[in-house]
Amino acid sequence: MKYRQLSQIVAAVVIGGTALCAQADNYPSRPITLIVPYPAGGTTDIAARTIAQAMGPILNQSIVVDNRAGAGGNIGMGVLKRADADGYTIAMGTIGTQTINQFLYKDMQFDPAKDFAPLAMVFTTPNVIAVRQDSKWKTAQDLFADAKQRKNEPVTYASPGIGSSVHLTGAYIEQAAGVDMLHVPFKGVSGSMPALIGGQIDVLMDNLPSTISQLKDGSRVRALAVTSAERSPSLPDVPTLAESGLKDFDVTAWFALYAPAGTPDDVQAKLIDAAKKALATPAVQEQLSKVGAAPGNKTGKELAAFEAAERERWSKLIQERNITTN
């Protein structure tokens, strides 16, 4: 009897293992959902739709973008955590959801270091400091000099929201330049850009892809500086903040694909391979170049290590500047 029971258990394990292997071999056999934890039209949405369109043909399946905005990206990533770990639900995580939010929100629905499998960085991009075309500030130095003088009426700057990576970039700039500015949060560039053009705010800070069309048009807004260590090829005449007097200043936003923790290794490998192939195509590289972004080059464990370093960096700034979501 014991021998028969043992044989049945072994057979079940073998059948189960065979089924899992077959599942991985056949993956994907139906459409994949790509969660975007921010509104449509923003930089995260641009990243998701670009990579989804390119990865679909490689995987021979459609990838459907599903915007689940709210709580600084936490709602959408919470949906990913609760999804089945089968590779049919993935998400576009960001510098905010993966390295910043845990130090700002008390009611986190997930642990970014434990609840997700890092797949592939899709792209990186600088943030940009923009002003109206008729602004008296011609350079970032002009802005900082004026900000130091304006004690009773501080310079106002817009970001996509409290606790966003752009908000923290603004706080980092204040710290590096030795100025105090008034942060005015908006729900994305669809609200902040009209406010800048209309004169309700002095400065707009955002990810470059969200603003580049207006900046290239140049009729209503212009850029003072970008936050990356090097100039953006998309705006070659716009200096970096390091060139503008903030020595060694280097901040880039990044966007990466994640699956739920526990997703089979073979499935992860297929998704990573498809992302790498998609990012290597001339069409995707051209698309990213047009919006001021550079293709990502980190996957799997390397991406996880990069995240860990980013958490250390931003947690220190949040503590030093006493930044909260209240």
Coordinates of C-alpha atoms in Angstrom, one line a residue:
M1 CA 0.0 0.0 0.0
K2 CA 2.8 2.4 0.9
Y3 CA 4.6 1.6 -2.3
R4 CA 1.4 2.3 -4.3
Q5 CA 0.8 5.6 -2.5
L6 CA 4.4 6.6 -3.1
S7 CA 4.1 5.7 -6.8
Q8 CA 1.0 7.8 -7.1
I9 CA 2.7 10.8 -5.5
V10 CA 5.7 10.5 -7.7
A11 CA 3.5 10.2 -10.8
A12 CA 1.5 13.3 -9.7
V13 CA 4.7 15.3 -9.3
V14 CA 6.0 14.2 -12.7
I15 CA 2.7 15.0 -14.4
G16 CA 2.5 18.4 -12.6
G17 CA 6.1 19.2 -13.6
T18 CA 5.4 18.2 -17.2
A19 CA 2.3 20.4 -17.3
L20 CA 4.3 23.4 -16.0
C21 CA 7.0 22.8 -18.6
A22 CA 4.3 22.6 -21.3
Q23 CA 2.8 25.8 -20.0
A24 CA 6.1 27.6 -20.2
D25 CA 6.8 26.1 -23.7
N26 CA 3.4 27.3 -24.9
Y27 CA 3.6 30.7 -23.3
P28 CA 2.1 33.0 -24.3
S29 CA -1.0 31.3 -25.7
R30 CA -3.3 34.3 -25.1
P31 CA -3.1 38.1 -24.9
I32 CA -1.0 39.7 -22.1
T33 CA -2.2 42.6 -20.0
L34 CA 0.3 45.4 -19.3
I35 CA -0.8 47.6 -16.4
V36 CA 0.2 51.3 -16.4
P37 CA -0.1 52.7 -12.9
Y38 CA -0.5 56.3 -14.2
P39 CA -3.0 58.1 -16.5
A40 CA -3.0 57.9 -20.3
G41 CA -0.8 60.4 -22.1
G42 CA 2.0 60.6 -19.6
T43 CA 5.6 59.3 -19.9
T44 CA 4.8 56.0 -18.3
D45 CA 2.0 55.5 -20.8
I46 CA 4.3 56.4 -23.7
A47 CA 6.8 53.8 -22.4
A48 CA 4.2 51.1 -22.1
R49 CA 2.5 51.6 -25.4
T50 CA 5.9 51.8 -27.3
I51 CA 7.2 48.5 -25.8
A52 CA 3.8 46.7 -26.0
Q53 CA 3.5 47.4 -29.7
A54 CA 7.1 46.2 -30.3
M55 CA 7.0 43.1 -28.1
G56 CA 3.6 41.8 -29.4
P57 CA 4.9 40.5 -32.7
I58 CA 7.9 38.9 -31.1
L59 CA 5.7 37.0 -28.7
N60 CA 3.1 36.4 -31.3
Q61 CA 0.5 37.8 -29.0
S62 CA -1.1 41.1 -28.4
I63 CA -0.2 43.1 -25.3
V64 CA -3.1 45.2 -24.0
V65 CA -2.4 48.3 -22.0
D66 CA -4.6 48.8 -19.0
N67 CA -4.3 52.2 -17.2
R68 CA -4.8 51.9 -13.4
A69 CA -3.9 55.3 -12.0
G70 CA -3.9 56.5 -8.4
A71 CA -1.9 56.9 -5.2
G72 CA 1.3 57.8 -7.0
G73 CA 1.2 54.5 -9.0
N74 CA 0.5 52.3 -6.0
I75 CA -2.9 51.2 -7.1
G76 CA -1.7 49.8 -10.4
M77 CA 1.3 48.0 -8.9
G78 CA -1.0 46.6 -6.2
V79 CA -3.1 45.1 -8.9
L80 CA 0.1 43.4 -10.3
K81 CA 1.0 42.0 -6.9
R82 CA -2.4 40.3 -6.6
A83 CA -2.3 39.0 -10.2
D84 CA -1.6 35.4 -11.0
A85 CA 2.1 34.8 -11.5
D86 CA 1.7 33.2 -14.9
G87 CA 3.1 36.0 -17.1
Y88 CA -0.2 37.1 -18.5
T89 CA -0.2 40.3 -16.3
I90 CA 2.8 42.5 -16.2
A91 CA 3.2 46.2 -15.3
M92 CA 5.3 49.3 -16.1
G93 CA 7.0 50.2 -12.9
T94 CA 8.8 53.5 -12.4
I95 CA 11.4 55.2 -10.3
G96 CA 8.4 56.3 -8.2
T97 CA 6.7 53.0 -7.7
Q98 CA 9.8 51.0 -7.2
T99 CA 12.2 53.2 -5.2
I100 CA 10.4 56.3 -3.8
N101 CA 6.8 55.5 -2.8
Q102 CA 7.7 53.2 0.1
F103 CA 9.3 56.1 1.9
L104 CA 6.3 58.4 1.4
Y105 CA 3.2 56.2 1.8
K106 CA 2.3 54.5 5.0
D107 CA -0.3 52.2 3.5
M108 CA 1.8 50.5 0.8
Q109 CA 0.0 47.5 -0.7
F110 CA 3.3 45.9 -1.8
D111 CA 7.0 45.6 -1.1
P112 CA 8.7 46.6 -4.4
A113 CA 11.8 44.5 -3.5
K114 CA 9.9 41.3 -2.7
D115 CA 6.6 41.3 -4.6
F116 CA 7.8 41.7 -8.1
A117 CA 10.2 40.0 -10.6
P118 CA 12.2 42.7 -12.4
L119 CA 12.2 42.0 -16.1
A120 CA 13.6 44.8 -18.2
M121 CA 14.2 48.5 -18.1
V122 CA 12.4 50.0 -21.1
F123 CA 13.9 53.5 -21.2
T124 CA 15.5 56.3 -19.2
T125 CA 14.9 60.0 -19.7
P126 CA 15.9 63.3 -18.1
N127 CA 13.5 65.7 -16.4
V128 CA 13.3 69.1 -17.9
I129 CA 12.9 72.6 -16.4
A130 CA 10.6 74.7 -18.6
V131 CA 9.3 78.2 -18.5
R132 CA 7.0 80.3 -20.7
Q133 CA 8.5 81.7 -23.9
D134 CA 8.3 85.2 -22.6
S135 CA 9.8 84.5 -19.2
K136 CA 12.6 86.9 -18.1
W137 CA 14.7 83.9 -17.1
K138 CA 17.0 82.9 -20.0
T139 CA 19.1 80.4 -18.0
A140 CA 18.8 78.2 -15.0
Q141 CA 21.3 80.5 -13.3
D142 CA 18.8 83.4 -13.8
L143 CA 16.0 81.3 -12.2
F144 CA 18.1 80.4 -9.1
A145 CA 19.4 84.0 -8.7
D146 CA 15.9 85.3 -8.7
A147 CA 14.6 82.6 -6.4
K148 CA 17.1 83.6 -3.8
Q149 CA 15.8 87.1 -3.8
R150 CA 12.1 86.3 -3.7
K151 CA 11.5 85.7 0.0
N152 CA 7.8 86.9 0.2
E153 CA 6.7 85.6 -3.2
P154 CA 8.5 82.4 -3.9
V155 CA 9.0 80.9 -7.4
T156 CA 6.4 78.3 -8.1
Y157 CA 7.1 75.1 -9.9
A158 CA 4.7 72.4 -11.1
S159 CA 5.1 68.6 -11.0
P160 CA 2.9 65.6 -11.8
G161 CA 2.1 65.2 -8.1
I162 CA 3.2 65.1 -4.5
G163 CA 5.9 62.5 -4.0
S164 CA 6.4 62.0 -7.8
S165 CA 10.0 61.6 -9.0
V166 CA 9.7 65.0 -10.6
H167 CA 8.6 66.5 -7.2
L168 CA 11.7 65.0 -5.6
T169 CA 13.9 66.2 -8.4
G170 CA 12.6 69.7 -7.6
A171 CA 13.5 69.2 -4.0
Y172 CA 16.9 67.9 -5.0
I173 CA 17.4 71.0 -7.2
E174 CA 16.4 73.3 -4.3
Q175 CA 18.9 71.6 -2.1
A176 CA 21.7 71.7 -4.6
A177 CA 21.1 75.4 -5.6
G178 CA 20.4 76.6 -2.1
V179 CA 17.0 78.0 -3.0
D180 CA 13.4 77.6 -1.7
M181 CA 10.6 77.3 -4.2
L182 CA 6.9 76.5 -3.8
H183 CA 5.8 73.1 -5.2
V184 CA 2.5 73.0 -6.9
P185 CA 1.3 69.5 -7.7
F186 CA -0.9 68.6 -10.7
K187 CA -2.4 65.4 -11.9
G188 CA 0.0 65.1 -14.9
V189 CA 1.2 67.4 -17.6
S190 CA -2.3 67.8 -19.0
G191 CA -2.9 70.1 -16.1
S192 CA 0.5 71.6 -15.5
M193 CA 1.3 72.7 -19.0
P194 CA -1.8 74.9 -19.4
A195 CA -1.1 76.4 -16.0
L196 CA 2.4 77.3 -17.1
I197 CA 1.3 78.8 -20.4
G198 CA -1.5 80.6 -18.6
G199 CA 0.8 82.2 -16.1
Q200 CA -0.6 80.4 -13.0
I201 CA 2.9 78.9 -12.2
D202 CA 6.4 80.1 -13.0
V203 CA 8.2 76.8 -13.8
L204 CA 7.2 73.4 -15.1
M205 CA 9.3 70.3 -14.2
D206 CA 8.4 67.1 -15.9
N207 CA 9.8 64.0 -17.7
L208 CA 11.1 65.1 -21.1
P209 CA 8.8 62.9 -23.2
S210 CA 5.7 64.5 -21.8
T211 CA 6.8 68.0 -22.8
I212 CA 9.1 67.6 -25.8
S213 CA 6.4 68.4 -28.4
Q214 CA 5.7 71.8 -26.8
L215 CA 9.4 72.5 -26.3
K216 CA 10.3 71.6 -29.9
D217 CA 7.4 73.8 -31.1
G218 CA 8.9 76.6 -29.0
S219 CA 6.1 79.1 -29.5
R220 CA 4.8 79.0 -26.0
V221 CA 7.4 77.3 -23.7
R222 CA 11.1 76.8 -23.7
A223 CA 13.6 74.7 -21.7
L224 CA 16.2 76.1 -19.3
A225 CA 18.0 72.9 -18.5
V226 CA 17.8 69.1 -18.3
T227 CA 18.6 67.1 -15.2
S228 CA 20.8 64.3 -16.8
A229 CA 24.6 64.3 -16.7
E230 CA 24.7 64.8 -20.4
R231 CA 22.7 66.9 -22.8
S232 CA 19.7 65.2 -24.4
P233 CA 20.2 64.5 -28.2
S234 CA 16.6 65.6 -28.7
L235 CA 17.4 69.1 -27.2
P236 CA 21.1 69.5 -28.0
D237 CA 21.1 73.2 -27.4
V238 CA 19.6 72.9 -23.8
P239 CA 22.4 72.7 -21.1
T240 CA 22.4 70.3 -18.2
L241 CA 22.0 71.5 -14.6
A242 CA 25.7 70.5 -14.1
E243 CA 26.6 72.9 -16.8
S244 CA 24.4 75.5 -15.1
G245 CA 26.4 75.5 -11.9
L246 CA 25.0 72.5 -10.0
K247 CA 28.2 70.3 -10.1
D248 CA 27.7 66.6 -10.7
F249 CA 23.9 66.9 -10.8
D250 CA 22.5 63.8 -12.5
V251 CA 18.9 62.7 -12.3
T252 CA 17.0 60.5 -14.8
A253 CA 13.6 59.0 -14.7
W254 CA 13.3 55.4 -15.6
F255 CA 10.6 52.9 -16.6
A256 CA 10.8 49.1 -16.4
L257 CA 8.7 46.0 -16.9
Y258 CA 7.8 43.8 -13.9
A259 CA 5.9 40.5 -13.3
P260 CA 4.5 39.2 -10.1
A261 CA 7.0 37.4 -7.8
G262 CA 6.9 33.7 -8.4
T263 CA 6.4 34.0 -12.2
P264 CA 8.2 30.9 -13.7
D265 CA 11.8 31.5 -14.7
D266 CA 11.1 30.3 -18.3
V267 CA 8.3 32.8 -18.7
Q268 CA 10.4 35.6 -17.3
A269 CA 13.1 34.7 -19.7
K270 CA 10.7 34.9 -22.7
L271 CA 9.5 38.3 -21.6
I272 CA 13.0 39.6 -21.0
D273 CA 14.2 38.2 -24.4
A274 CA 11.2 39.8 -26.2
A275 CA 11.9 43.2 -24.4
K276 CA 15.6 43.1 -25.4
K277 CA 14.8 42.3 -29.0
A278 CA 12.1 45.0 -29.1
L279 CA 14.4 47.7 -27.7
A280 CA 17.1 46.7 -30.3
T281 CA 14.8 47.4 -33.3
P282 CA 15.5 50.6 -35.3
A283 CA 11.8 51.5 -35.1
V284 CA 11.7 51.5 -31.3
Q285 CA 15.1 53.3 -31.0
E286 CA 13.8 56.0 -33.4
Q287 CA 10.5 56.3 -31.4
L288 CA 12.4 56.8 -28.2
S289 CA 14.9 59.2 -29.7
K290 CA 12.0 61.4 -30.9
V291 CA 10.6 61.7 -27.3
G292 CA 14.0 62.3 -25.7
A293 CA 14.5 58.8 -24.2
A294 CA 17.2 56.2 -24.3
P295 CA 16.6 52.5 -24.5
G296 CA 17.1 50.6 -21.2
N297 CA 20.0 48.2 -20.8
K298 CA 19.3 46.4 -17.5
T299 CA 17.4 43.2 -17.0
G300 CA 16.6 40.7 -14.2
K301 CA 19.1 40.8 -11.3
E302 CA 21.0 43.8 -12.7
L303 CA 17.8 45.8 -12.7
A304 CA 17.1 44.7 -9.1
A305 CA 20.5 45.8 -8.0
F306 CA 20.0 49.2 -9.7
E307 CA 16.7 49.6 -7.8
A308 CA 18.4 49.0 -4.5
A309 CA 20.9 51.7 -5.1
E310 CA 18.1 54.1 -6.2
R311 CA 16.2 53.4 -2.9
E312 CA 19.2 54.4 -0.9
R313 CA 19.6 57.6 -2.8
W314 CA 16.0 58.8 -2.7
S315 CA 15.2 57.7 0.9
K316 CA 18.1 59.9 2.1
L317 CA 16.7 62.9 0.2
I318 CA 13.2 62.3 1.5
Q319 CA 14.4 62.2 5.1
E320 CA 16.7 65.2 4.8
R321 CA 14.0 67.4 3.1
N322 CA 11.2 66.0 5.3
I323 CA 9.0 65.3 2.3
T324 CA 5.6 63.8 2.9
T325 CA 2.5 63.1 0.9
N326 CA 0.4 65.3 3.3

